[in-house]
Each structure stands twice: as C-alpha cells, then as structure tokens.
Amino acid sequence: MKSALDGERSAASMACVMAVRAAHCSHLEDQGWHCCPQVVLKLVMCQSILFSGEVRMATPSQQSDHPRDRMHGKLLAWLAALAAIAVTAPWPVLAVAQTGAVAPVLATDDRASVLPHTITLEMAMRQAFAANPGLQAAQYGVAASEGAILQSQARPNPELAYSQEDTRSKERSITLQVNQLIEIGGKREARIREAETEKALASANIFETEAALRFQVVTAFYELLLAQEREENALKTHALAQQALDAAQKRVRAGTSVPLEASRAQVAEANVLLEVQQAQSLIVVAQQSLASLWGGRAGALGRATGDFSSIPEPPTADQIEHLIDQAPDMLLARRALEQSQAVSSVERSKRLQDPTLSLGVKRANDLGRNQLVVGVSIPLPLFDSNAGNQLQALRKVDQAQQMLQNQRLQLQAEVLVARQQLLSSNQQVALLESQVVPTAESAYNLAVRGFTLGRFNFLEVLDAQRSLFEGQRQLLEQRMASHRARAEIDRLLGTSSLIPTATVAPTATIPSGI
C-alpha cells in the first residue's frame, strides 16, 4: 500500500506541458488530447471536444527550473482538471472557441428550460379555473348538497317491535308487530324543498367565487403588466441617464464644467439603476401573486403579454340597473331568502303530528291461538307545539328580506363608486398621455441637449428628469387604477368585460328564477 501511494505521489509530481493550438484538432488515434500516463486524473477526451491541442509529457529531467515554467505547469494541470470535470459533469460545459474565449454551453435540457415563454390573461384564467382550491371547495359544496337532496327524499323506516307477557309457558303471550310513521302535512315535500334551496345557495356561492377569482386573476395579471411597464420605463430612463452622464463627463474632461456636475450625473444614473432593480423585483412578486392562484411557481410563469395601455370603458347607468339584480351578491342574498323560507315551511309543517300505524300478531298460549294486533298512535302536543322554532324561522325570513334590500343598496353604491373611479382614472390617463408625459419628455430632452451644449447646468437636467419620472409613474398608476376599477365592477356585477368572450371560463349553472 505504501509503495502504491508513493507511486501516485511520484506520478502527481510529474509535470505535463500542454500546447494548445487554435487550429483544428489533429485527433491522433481518435483522441484530441494525449495525456501522460503518470497523471492521476485519467482524462478521457473524444472528438466532440470543441477545442484542439495535444499534451506532451515532460519528465523531471526534462523539466525547466525556471519559475515561469513551473507556474505554467501548475496552471496547465488545473486546466486539465477543469476539463475533466466539464466532460463528466451533467451541468453546463465550458467550451473554448478558436478565439480562446471561454463561454458556457448549455445542455439540451437546460436550453429547453430557459426558453422564453409568455402568459396571456386567457391562459392565466384557464389555469386558475382549473386548479384554484377555493373554486374547487365551492364545487364540492354543490356536490355535498346532492347528498342532502337524496337524504331528504327518504321516508321514515318501519319499526319492528317484540313484547312478551308472563314468563310461564302455559300462560305466556308473545306479540310481534311492525310500526310505521306516516308523515302528513307536507313534511317530506317541505324537506325536499329545503334541500333544493341549499343546493341553489351552493351554486350561487360558486357563481360568487368565480367572480371573485376572475377579479383576482385580472388584478394580478395587470399588476404583472404594470411591473413590466415600470421596468421598461426604468430601462429607457437609465439609457437617458447614461447619456447625461456621458455628456457630463465629456464636459468635465473638456474643462467646461466642474467635476461636481459629473458626480451629480453619476448619482442620478445610480438612482435610476435602483429603479430598474426595484421594478425587476416587483415583476417577481407579481408573478408569484398570479401563480399562487393555482398553486404554481413564479419561475415557471414567464412574462405577461397584454395591452396595458388600453383603457376600459365604464358601463352606463342603464346597464348597471339591468345587471345589478343578477349580480353574485344579489343572487346569494336571494338564495338565502329562499332557503329561510323553505326552513320556515318545514317548521310550519310540523304543526300536524305524524301518526304511527301498527300491525302485528299475538300468540296467546293460554288460549292456544294467534290474534291479529292493529293499532295507531298520535303524539299529543301538550308541552311542545314547536311554536318557538316557527317563530324563529319567521323572523329569519324577515331578516333575509331586509338583508336582500340592504345588499342591493350597498351593491349599487359600490358599483357607482367604482364607476366614478374608472371615469376619473380615464380622464387622468387622457390628460397624462396627451400633455404631461410628452411635455416632460420634451423638457428633459431639451435640458440634456442644453447641458451638452453648456447652456444649462445639471440641476436643471435633474429637475426635468424628476418631472419625467413623476409623469410616467402617474400614468402607469392611473392606468392600473382604471383596470382595477373595471375589474371591481365586473366582480360586483358578475361580468367579464376585460376577458374575451371566447376564453371566459364557464360559470356555475344557476337555477332559473334569477
């Protein structure tokens, strides 16, 4: 074992001098590299290596004692080790081109994973409707109500009764009978109606959940578009800031400006770079917010593709009046009223007591014969007339009626507030697009040109830059406010104006009578 280790140390101490040629590989014996046999790292190189060369072994007697040669030997040994790792590793390989530059080469799977991909609002909507846990929970609520309907249709089970009189065999009598409760007063029909209204309420809950999910998807998608617009504006502004910095540095070198001007320009350029980094961070946050609606990952989402600059139109007063009765919240309140009325009907049907019919046979040993037994029993409502439950059900009906009226008034107010917000945002967007931003851009360009010519100082450039930043920021914020207000109106009214009709996910089946 010791001799083997000494042999390995001796082999590792031998130097290999590598001469890399920038021409095509000679591929002697189908190998692009020829390593000395004493090297501990046994390199296996094939023709697929993108760079060429040959390795010549230099024995200790042939090695040069010059420090530069020893340094080259160590460097070449490290390069050989890195080449071996690159061949055997599954991750990106380092390729050396004929020019000698080192560039990463991705494997096929890695290139496929980083290919640019985008997501549209329609794609996000389909993904959310297919995998959102909240929507699936609401759908399970409807499935559960099917069981309630099935159970409400069931009739009372018969009862088998056994009784015995006396224990002596000669005088003992045994009675075996079947008792059946008979529901009267429409109890079964009222119970079925209550279960059906519960299902209708669950379906209305799906409708409301879908409207809320559409609002969340639209808002998160436009937040992603907003972050991308901020990044694009920040990049453009950064290019302008770099131009101003170059102009300031030229003036300083020419002696026409003090170095303080260049320092100010450099600080301004750094601040814009911070804006770029912040916008890129907001993109990741917006991607995660959107992907969380279906349990996805921000890294697999990609960039959003959509028209952020288009401004939605507000609905008219007549459209609001027509759609407000079909809104999800109104439908929920109406279904809640119907359910409370069904519960009141069930409690009212309990005013009539259900009789129980009995039919059986009695064996009397003392008489030595069988006897037919027929009977009926009716509860006497002396202590419990169910008056309290009836009163409670009636008051809940009154409560549901008032909640329905209150819901309509509240919904109407919320829609009008959102509509007014949309109108105000649209007006501000029009003003910013037509006057503020173009004027700020022109002023900034003039300030930069004047600073380059020596007519303005850099403080005026910074002031024009701040005005341009503020105008662009307000424009993006007001556009986002318009989209958010329109999405809020769609959520309140249950519409989907921001989504193309062909791609709107199907809503829950709502029973007739809306």
Coordinates of C-alpha atoms in Angstrom, one line a residue:
M1 CA 0.0 0.0 0.0
K2 CA 2.8 2.4 0.8
S3 CA 4.6 1.7 -2.5
A4 CA 1.4 2.4 -4.4
L5 CA 0.9 5.7 -2.6
D6 CA 4.5 6.7 -3.3
G7 CA 3.9 5.8 -6.9
E8 CA 0.8 8.1 -7.1
R9 CA 2.7 10.9 -5.4
S10 CA 5.5 10.5 -7.8
A11 CA 3.1 10.5 -10.8
A12 CA 1.3 13.5 -9.5
S13 CA 4.6 15.4 -9.1
M14 CA 5.4 15.0 -12.8
A15 CA 4.5 17.9 -14.9
C16 CA 2.6 18.0 -18.2
V17 CA 3.2 20.7 -20.6
M18 CA 0.1 21.4 -22.8
A19 CA 0.5 23.2 -26.1
V20 CA -3.0 24.4 -27.3
R21 CA -3.3 25.2 -30.9
A22 CA -6.0 27.5 -32.3
A23 CA -6.4 25.3 -35.4
H24 CA -8.4 22.1 -35.9
C25 CA -7.6 19.1 -33.8
S26 CA -5.3 16.5 -35.3
H27 CA -7.2 13.8 -33.5
L28 CA -4.4 11.3 -33.3
E29 CA -5.8 7.9 -32.7
D30 CA -9.3 9.5 -32.5
Q31 CA -8.3 11.5 -29.4
G32 CA -8.0 15.2 -29.3
W33 CA -5.9 15.1 -26.1
H34 CA -2.9 12.9 -25.2
C35 CA -2.2 12.8 -21.5
C36 CA 0.9 11.4 -19.9
P37 CA 0.2 8.1 -18.3
Q38 CA 1.5 9.2 -14.9
V39 CA -1.3 11.8 -14.4
V40 CA -3.5 10.8 -11.5
L41 CA -6.6 12.3 -13.2
K42 CA -7.2 9.9 -16.1
L43 CA -8.9 12.1 -18.7
V44 CA -11.0 10.6 -21.4
M45 CA -11.4 13.1 -24.2
C46 CA -13.3 12.4 -27.5
Q47 CA -13.7 14.2 -30.8
S48 CA -16.7 16.1 -29.5
I49 CA -14.4 18.5 -27.6
L50 CA -14.7 21.9 -29.0
F51 CA -11.1 22.9 -28.7
S52 CA -7.9 21.2 -30.0
G53 CA -4.4 20.6 -28.8
E54 CA -2.0 18.0 -27.6
V55 CA -0.3 17.2 -24.4
R56 CA 3.4 16.3 -24.2
M57 CA 4.9 14.8 -21.1
A58 CA 8.0 16.3 -19.7
T59 CA 9.9 14.1 -17.3
P60 CA 11.6 15.5 -14.3
S61 CA 14.9 15.5 -16.1
Q62 CA 13.4 17.4 -19.0
Q63 CA 11.5 20.0 -16.9
S64 CA 12.8 23.5 -16.8
D65 CA 13.7 25.0 -13.4
H66 CA 12.6 28.5 -14.5
P67 CA 9.9 29.8 -12.1
R68 CA 7.8 30.8 -15.1
D69 CA 7.8 27.2 -16.4
R70 CA 6.8 25.8 -13.1
M71 CA 3.9 28.3 -12.9
H72 CA 2.8 27.3 -16.4
G73 CA 2.9 23.7 -15.4
K74 CA 0.7 24.3 -12.4
L75 CA -1.7 26.4 -14.5
L76 CA -2.0 23.7 -17.2
A77 CA -2.6 21.0 -14.6
W78 CA -5.5 23.0 -13.2
L79 CA -6.9 23.5 -16.7
A80 CA -6.7 19.7 -17.3
A81 CA -8.6 19.0 -14.1
L82 CA -11.3 21.5 -15.0
A83 CA -11.6 19.9 -18.5
A84 CA -12.1 16.5 -16.9
I85 CA -14.8 17.9 -14.6
A86 CA -16.5 19.5 -17.5
V87 CA -16.6 16.3 -19.5
T88 CA -18.0 14.2 -16.7
A89 CA -20.4 16.7 -15.1
P90 CA -24.1 16.8 -16.3
W91 CA -24.3 20.6 -15.9
P92 CA -23.2 23.3 -18.4
V93 CA -19.8 22.6 -20.0
L94 CA -17.1 25.2 -20.7
A95 CA -16.2 25.4 -24.3
V96 CA -13.2 27.2 -25.7
A97 CA -13.6 28.5 -29.2
Q98 CA -10.9 29.1 -31.7
T99 CA -10.5 32.7 -30.4
G100 CA -9.6 31.4 -27.0
A101 CA -12.7 32.9 -25.2
V102 CA -14.5 30.8 -22.6
A103 CA -18.2 30.6 -22.9
P104 CA -20.8 28.4 -21.2
V105 CA -22.6 25.8 -23.4
L106 CA -25.9 24.6 -22.0
A107 CA -27.1 21.1 -22.5
T108 CA -30.2 20.4 -24.5
D109 CA -32.5 20.0 -21.4
D110 CA -31.1 23.2 -19.9
R111 CA -31.7 25.2 -23.1
A112 CA -35.3 23.9 -23.2
S113 CA -35.8 25.0 -19.6
V114 CA -34.7 28.6 -20.2
L115 CA -36.5 29.2 -23.5
P116 CA -38.5 32.4 -23.3
H117 CA -42.2 31.8 -22.6
T118 CA -45.1 34.2 -22.0
I119 CA -48.5 34.0 -20.5
T120 CA -51.7 35.8 -21.5
L121 CA -54.8 36.7 -19.5
E122 CA -56.7 33.9 -21.1
M123 CA -54.1 31.3 -20.2
A124 CA -54.0 32.5 -16.6
M125 CA -57.8 32.5 -16.4
R126 CA -58.0 28.9 -17.7
Q127 CA -55.2 27.8 -15.3
A128 CA -56.9 29.4 -12.3
F129 CA -60.3 28.0 -13.1
A130 CA -58.8 24.5 -13.4
A131 CA -56.7 24.4 -10.2
N132 CA -57.8 27.1 -7.8
P133 CA -58.5 25.5 -4.4
G134 CA -61.2 28.0 -3.4
L135 CA -63.2 27.3 -6.5
Q136 CA -62.8 23.5 -6.1
A137 CA -64.0 23.8 -2.5
A138 CA -67.2 25.7 -3.7
Q139 CA -67.8 22.9 -6.2
Y140 CA -67.5 20.3 -3.5
G141 CA -70.2 22.3 -1.6
V142 CA -72.6 21.7 -4.5
A143 CA -71.7 18.0 -4.6
A144 CA -72.4 17.8 -0.9
S145 CA -75.8 19.4 -1.4
E146 CA -76.7 16.5 -3.7
G147 CA -76.4 14.2 -0.8
A148 CA -78.8 16.4 1.2
I149 CA -81.4 16.2 -1.6
L150 CA -81.0 12.4 -1.7
Q151 CA -81.5 12.2 2.1
S152 CA -84.5 14.5 2.1
Q153 CA -86.3 12.2 -0.3
A154 CA -86.0 9.2 2.1
R155 CA -89.1 8.1 4.0
P156 CA -89.1 7.0 7.7
N157 CA -88.0 3.5 8.3
P158 CA -90.5 1.0 9.8
E159 CA -90.1 -0.3 13.3
L160 CA -90.1 -3.9 14.4
A161 CA -91.4 -4.4 18.0
Y162 CA -91.5 -7.5 20.2
S163 CA -93.2 -7.8 23.6
Q164 CA -93.9 -10.7 25.9
E165 CA -96.4 -11.1 28.8
D166 CA -95.7 -13.5 31.7
T167 CA -92.8 -16.0 31.8
R168 CA -94.8 -19.2 32.4
S169 CA -95.1 -21.2 29.2
K170 CA -98.7 -22.1 29.6
E171 CA -99.9 -18.5 30.3
R172 CA -97.3 -16.6 28.2
S173 CA -98.3 -14.4 25.3
I174 CA -95.9 -13.0 22.7
T175 CA -96.6 -10.0 20.4
L176 CA -94.7 -9.2 17.2
Q177 CA -95.7 -6.1 15.3
V178 CA -94.4 -3.6 12.8
N179 CA -94.8 0.2 13.4
Q180 CA -94.7 2.7 10.5
L181 CA -94.6 6.5 11.0
I182 CA -96.8 8.3 8.4
E183 CA -95.7 11.9 7.5
I184 CA -98.6 14.2 6.9
G185 CA -98.9 18.0 6.4
G186 CA -96.4 18.1 3.5
K187 CA -93.3 17.4 5.7
R188 CA -91.5 15.4 3.1
E189 CA -92.1 17.9 0.3
A190 CA -91.0 20.8 2.6
R191 CA -87.9 18.9 3.5
I192 CA -87.0 18.3 -0.2
R193 CA -87.6 21.9 -1.0
E194 CA -85.2 22.9 1.8
A195 CA -82.5 20.7 0.4
E196 CA -83.0 22.0 -3.1
T197 CA -82.7 25.6 -1.9
E198 CA -79.5 24.6 -0.1
K199 CA -78.1 23.3 -3.4
A200 CA -79.2 26.5 -5.1
L201 CA -77.4 28.5 -2.4
A202 CA -74.2 26.4 -3.0
S203 CA -74.5 27.0 -6.8
A204 CA -74.8 30.8 -6.1
N205 CA -71.7 30.5 -3.9
I206 CA -69.8 29.0 -6.9
F207 CA -71.0 32.0 -9.1
E208 CA -69.7 34.4 -6.5
T209 CA -66.4 32.5 -6.1
E210 CA -65.9 32.5 -9.8
A211 CA -66.5 36.3 -10.0
A212 CA -64.0 36.8 -7.1
L213 CA -61.5 34.6 -8.8
R214 CA -61.8 36.4 -12.1
F215 CA -61.2 39.7 -10.2
Q216 CA -58.1 38.2 -8.6
V217 CA -56.7 36.9 -11.8
V218 CA -57.3 40.1 -13.7
T219 CA -55.9 42.3 -11.0
A220 CA -52.8 40.1 -10.5
F221 CA -52.2 39.9 -14.3
Y222 CA -52.4 43.6 -14.7
E223 CA -50.2 44.1 -11.7
L224 CA -47.6 42.0 -13.6
L225 CA -48.1 44.1 -16.7
L226 CA -47.6 47.2 -14.5
A227 CA -44.4 45.9 -13.1
Q228 CA -43.1 45.1 -16.6
E229 CA -44.1 48.6 -17.8
R230 CA -42.2 50.1 -14.9
E231 CA -39.1 48.0 -15.8
E232 CA -39.3 49.1 -19.4
N233 CA -39.6 52.8 -18.5
A234 CA -36.8 52.4 -15.9
L235 CA -34.6 50.9 -18.6
K236 CA -35.3 53.7 -21.0
T237 CA -34.7 56.3 -18.3
H238 CA -31.5 54.6 -17.4
A239 CA -30.3 54.9 -21.0
L240 CA -31.1 58.6 -20.9
A241 CA -29.3 58.9 -17.6
Q242 CA -26.3 57.3 -19.0
Q243 CA -26.3 59.7 -21.9
A244 CA -26.5 62.6 -19.5
L245 CA -23.6 61.0 -17.5
D246 CA -21.5 60.7 -20.7
A247 CA -22.2 64.4 -21.5
A248 CA -21.2 65.5 -18.0
Q249 CA -18.0 63.5 -18.2
K250 CA -17.2 65.0 -21.6
R251 CA -17.7 68.5 -20.3
V252 CA -15.5 67.8 -17.3
R253 CA -12.8 66.4 -19.5
A254 CA -13.1 69.4 -21.8
G255 CA -12.8 71.7 -18.8
T256 CA -16.1 73.4 -19.4
S257 CA -17.7 72.0 -16.2
V258 CA -16.7 71.3 -12.7
P259 CA -16.3 67.6 -11.5
L260 CA -19.3 68.1 -9.2
E261 CA -21.6 68.0 -12.3
A262 CA -20.2 64.6 -13.2
S263 CA -20.7 63.4 -9.7
R264 CA -24.4 64.5 -9.7
A265 CA -24.9 62.8 -13.0
Q266 CA -23.4 59.6 -11.7
V267 CA -25.6 59.7 -8.6
A268 CA -28.7 60.2 -10.9
E269 CA -27.7 57.3 -13.0
A270 CA -27.3 55.1 -9.9
N271 CA -30.7 56.1 -8.7
V272 CA -32.3 55.1 -12.0
L273 CA -30.4 51.8 -11.8
L274 CA -32.0 51.2 -8.4
E275 CA -35.4 51.9 -10.0
V276 CA -34.6 49.2 -12.6
Q277 CA -33.7 46.7 -9.9
Q278 CA -36.8 47.5 -7.9
A279 CA -39.0 47.1 -11.0
Q280 CA -37.4 43.7 -11.7
S281 CA -38.1 42.7 -8.1
L282 CA -41.7 43.8 -8.4
I283 CA -42.0 41.6 -11.5
V284 CA -41.1 38.5 -9.5
V285 CA -43.5 39.5 -6.7
A286 CA -46.3 39.9 -9.3
Q287 CA -45.5 36.6 -10.9
Q288 CA -45.7 34.8 -7.6
S289 CA -49.0 36.5 -6.8
L290 CA -50.5 35.4 -10.1
A291 CA -49.1 31.9 -9.9
S292 CA -50.4 31.4 -6.3
L293 CA -54.0 31.5 -7.6
W294 CA -53.5 27.9 -9.0
G295 CA -50.5 26.8 -6.8
G296 CA -47.9 27.5 -9.5
R297 CA -44.4 28.9 -9.3
A298 CA -43.2 32.3 -10.3
G299 CA -40.2 30.9 -12.2
A300 CA -42.4 28.8 -14.5
L301 CA -44.8 31.7 -15.3
G302 CA -42.8 33.9 -17.7
R303 CA -43.6 37.4 -18.8
A304 CA -47.2 38.6 -19.3
T305 CA -48.4 39.5 -22.7
G306 CA -51.3 42.0 -22.9
D307 CA -52.3 45.5 -23.8
F308 CA -51.8 47.5 -20.6
S309 CA -52.2 50.9 -22.4
S310 CA -55.8 50.2 -23.5
I311 CA -58.3 51.8 -21.1
P312 CA -61.6 50.0 -20.4
E313 CA -64.9 51.9 -20.8
P314 CA -67.3 52.2 -17.8
P315 CA -70.8 50.7 -18.0
T316 CA -73.8 53.0 -18.4
A317 CA -76.3 53.7 -15.7
D318 CA -78.9 51.6 -17.6
Q319 CA -76.5 48.7 -17.9
I320 CA -75.8 48.8 -14.2
E321 CA -79.5 48.9 -13.4
H322 CA -80.1 45.9 -15.6
L323 CA -77.2 43.8 -14.3
I324 CA -77.4 44.6 -10.6
D325 CA -80.2 42.1 -9.9
Q326 CA -78.1 39.4 -11.5
A327 CA -75.0 40.2 -9.5
P328 CA -73.4 37.4 -7.5
D329 CA -74.0 39.1 -4.1
M330 CA -77.7 39.7 -5.0
L331 CA -78.0 36.1 -6.1
L332 CA -76.5 34.9 -2.8
A333 CA -78.9 37.1 -0.8
R334 CA -81.9 35.9 -2.9
R335 CA -81.0 32.2 -2.4
A336 CA -80.5 32.8 1.3
L337 CA -84.0 34.3 1.5
E338 CA -85.4 31.3 -0.4
Q339 CA -83.7 28.9 2.0
S340 CA -85.0 30.7 5.0
Q341 CA -88.5 30.5 3.5
A342 CA -88.0 26.7 3.0
V343 CA -86.9 26.3 6.6
S344 CA -90.0 28.2 7.7
S345 CA -92.2 25.8 5.6
V346 CA -90.5 22.8 7.3
E347 CA -91.2 24.2 10.8
R348 CA -94.8 25.1 9.8
S349 CA -95.4 21.6 8.5
K350 CA -94.6 20.2 12.0
R351 CA -97.8 21.7 13.4
L352 CA -99.6 18.5 12.4
Q353 CA -98.4 15.5 14.4
D354 CA -97.5 12.4 12.5
P355 CA -99.4 9.2 13.4
T356 CA -97.8 5.8 13.7
L357 CA -99.7 2.8 12.4
S358 CA -99.1 -0.7 14.0
L359 CA -99.8 -4.1 12.6
G360 CA -98.8 -7.4 14.2
V361 CA -99.7 -10.8 15.6
K362 CA -100.1 -12.0 19.2
R363 CA -99.7 -15.6 20.3
A364 CA -101.7 -16.4 23.5
N365 CA -100.6 -19.8 24.9
D366 CA -103.5 -19.8 27.4
L367 CA -106.0 -19.6 24.6
G368 CA -103.9 -21.7 22.2
R369 CA -104.4 -19.4 19.2
N370 CA -102.9 -16.4 17.3
Q371 CA -104.5 -13.0 17.4
L372 CA -104.3 -10.0 15.0
V373 CA -103.0 -6.8 16.5
V374 CA -103.8 -3.4 14.9
G375 CA -103.0 0.0 16.4
V376 CA -102.4 3.7 15.8
S377 CA -100.6 6.3 18.0
I378 CA -100.6 10.1 17.7
P379 CA -98.4 12.5 19.7
L380 CA -100.3 15.0 21.8
P381 CA -98.7 18.5 21.5
L382 CA -99.4 19.4 25.1
F383 CA -95.9 20.6 26.1
D384 CA -94.1 21.1 22.8
S385 CA -96.1 22.7 20.0
N386 CA -93.0 23.7 18.1
A387 CA -94.0 27.4 18.4
G388 CA -90.5 28.6 19.2
N389 CA -89.0 27.1 16.0
Q390 CA -91.8 28.5 13.9
L391 CA -91.3 32.0 15.4
Q392 CA -87.5 31.7 14.8
A393 CA -88.0 30.7 11.2
L394 CA -90.4 33.5 10.5
R395 CA -88.0 36.1 12.0
K396 CA -85.2 34.7 9.9
V397 CA -87.3 35.2 6.8
D398 CA -87.8 38.8 7.8
Q399 CA -84.1 39.1 8.4
A400 CA -83.2 37.7 5.0
Q401 CA -85.7 40.1 3.3
Q402 CA -84.0 43.1 4.9
M403 CA -80.6 41.7 4.1
L404 CA -81.6 41.4 0.4
Q405 CA -82.7 45.0 0.3
N406 CA -79.6 46.2 2.1
Q407 CA -77.4 44.2 -0.2
R408 CA -79.0 45.8 -3.2
L409 CA -78.4 49.3 -1.8
Q410 CA -74.8 48.5 -0.8
L411 CA -74.1 46.9 -4.1
Q412 CA -75.5 49.8 -6.1
A413 CA -73.3 52.2 -4.1
E414 CA -70.2 50.1 -4.6
V415 CA -70.7 49.9 -8.3
L416 CA -71.3 53.6 -8.6
V417 CA -68.1 54.3 -6.6
A418 CA -66.1 52.0 -8.8
R419 CA -67.6 53.5 -11.9
Q420 CA -66.7 57.0 -10.8
Q421 CA -63.2 55.9 -10.0
L422 CA -62.9 54.4 -13.5
L423 CA -64.2 57.7 -15.1
S424 CA -61.7 59.7 -13.0
S425 CA -58.8 57.5 -13.9
N426 CA -59.6 57.5 -17.6
Q427 CA -59.7 61.3 -17.5
Q428 CA -56.3 61.5 -15.8
V429 CA -54.9 58.9 -18.2
A430 CA -56.0 61.0 -21.2
L431 CA -54.5 64.2 -19.7
L432 CA -51.2 62.5 -18.8
E433 CA -50.9 60.9 -22.3
S434 CA -51.8 64.0 -24.2
Q435 CA -50.0 66.7 -22.2
V436 CA -48.0 65.8 -19.1
V437 CA -45.7 63.0 -20.3
P438 CA -45.0 64.4 -23.8
T439 CA -44.2 67.8 -22.3
A440 CA -41.9 66.2 -19.6
E441 CA -40.1 64.1 -22.3
S442 CA -39.6 67.2 -24.4
A443 CA -38.3 69.2 -21.5
Y444 CA -35.9 66.5 -20.5
N445 CA -34.5 66.1 -24.0
L446 CA -34.1 69.9 -24.2
A447 CA -32.4 70.0 -20.8
V448 CA -30.0 67.3 -21.8
R449 CA -29.2 68.9 -25.1
G450 CA -28.7 72.3 -23.4
F451 CA -26.5 70.8 -20.8
T452 CA -24.4 69.1 -23.5
L453 CA -24.0 72.5 -25.2
G454 CA -23.1 74.2 -22.0
R455 CA -26.3 76.3 -21.7
F456 CA -27.8 74.7 -18.7
N457 CA -26.4 73.3 -15.5
F458 CA -27.0 69.7 -14.4
L459 CA -29.5 70.7 -11.7
E460 CA -31.9 71.7 -14.4
V461 CA -31.4 68.3 -16.0
L462 CA -32.2 66.6 -12.7
D463 CA -35.3 68.7 -12.3
A464 CA -36.5 67.7 -15.8
Q465 CA -35.7 64.1 -15.1
R466 CA -37.7 64.1 -11.8
S467 CA -40.7 65.6 -13.7
L468 CA -40.4 62.9 -16.4
F469 CA -40.2 60.2 -13.7
E470 CA -43.2 61.5 -11.9
G471 CA -45.3 61.8 -15.1
Q472 CA -44.5 58.3 -16.2
R473 CA -45.2 57.0 -12.7
Q474 CA -48.6 58.7 -12.5
L475 CA -49.5 57.5 -16.0
L476 CA -48.8 53.9 -15.0
E477 CA -50.6 54.2 -11.7
Q478 CA -53.7 55.7 -13.3
R479 CA -53.8 53.0 -16.0
M480 CA -53.7 50.4 -13.3
A481 CA -56.4 52.2 -11.3
S482 CA -58.6 52.1 -14.4
H483 CA -58.1 48.4 -14.9
R484 CA -58.6 47.7 -11.2
A485 CA -61.8 49.7 -11.1
R486 CA -63.2 47.9 -14.2
A487 CA -62.3 44.6 -12.7
E488 CA -64.1 45.6 -9.5
I489 CA -67.2 46.5 -11.4
D490 CA -67.0 43.1 -13.2
R491 CA -66.7 41.4 -9.8
L492 CA -69.7 43.2 -8.3
L493 CA -71.9 42.7 -11.4
G494 CA -70.6 39.2 -12.3
T495 CA -69.5 40.3 -15.8
S496 CA -66.2 39.7 -17.6
S497 CA -65.6 42.7 -19.8
L498 CA -61.8 42.5 -19.6
I499 CA -61.7 39.0 -20.9
P500 CA -62.5 37.9 -24.5
T501 CA -65.8 36.1 -24.7
A502 CA -64.4 33.0 -26.4
T503 CA -62.0 32.5 -23.5
V504 CA -64.2 33.1 -20.5
A505 CA -64.4 30.1 -18.2
P506 CA -67.8 28.6 -17.8
T507 CA -69.7 29.7 -14.7
A508 CA -71.8 27.5 -12.4
T509 CA -75.2 26.5 -13.6
I510 CA -77.6 28.9 -11.8
P511 CA -81.2 27.7 -11.3
S512 CA -83.9 29.6 -13.1
G513 CA -85.7 32.4 -11.4
I514 CA -82.8 34.9 -11.2

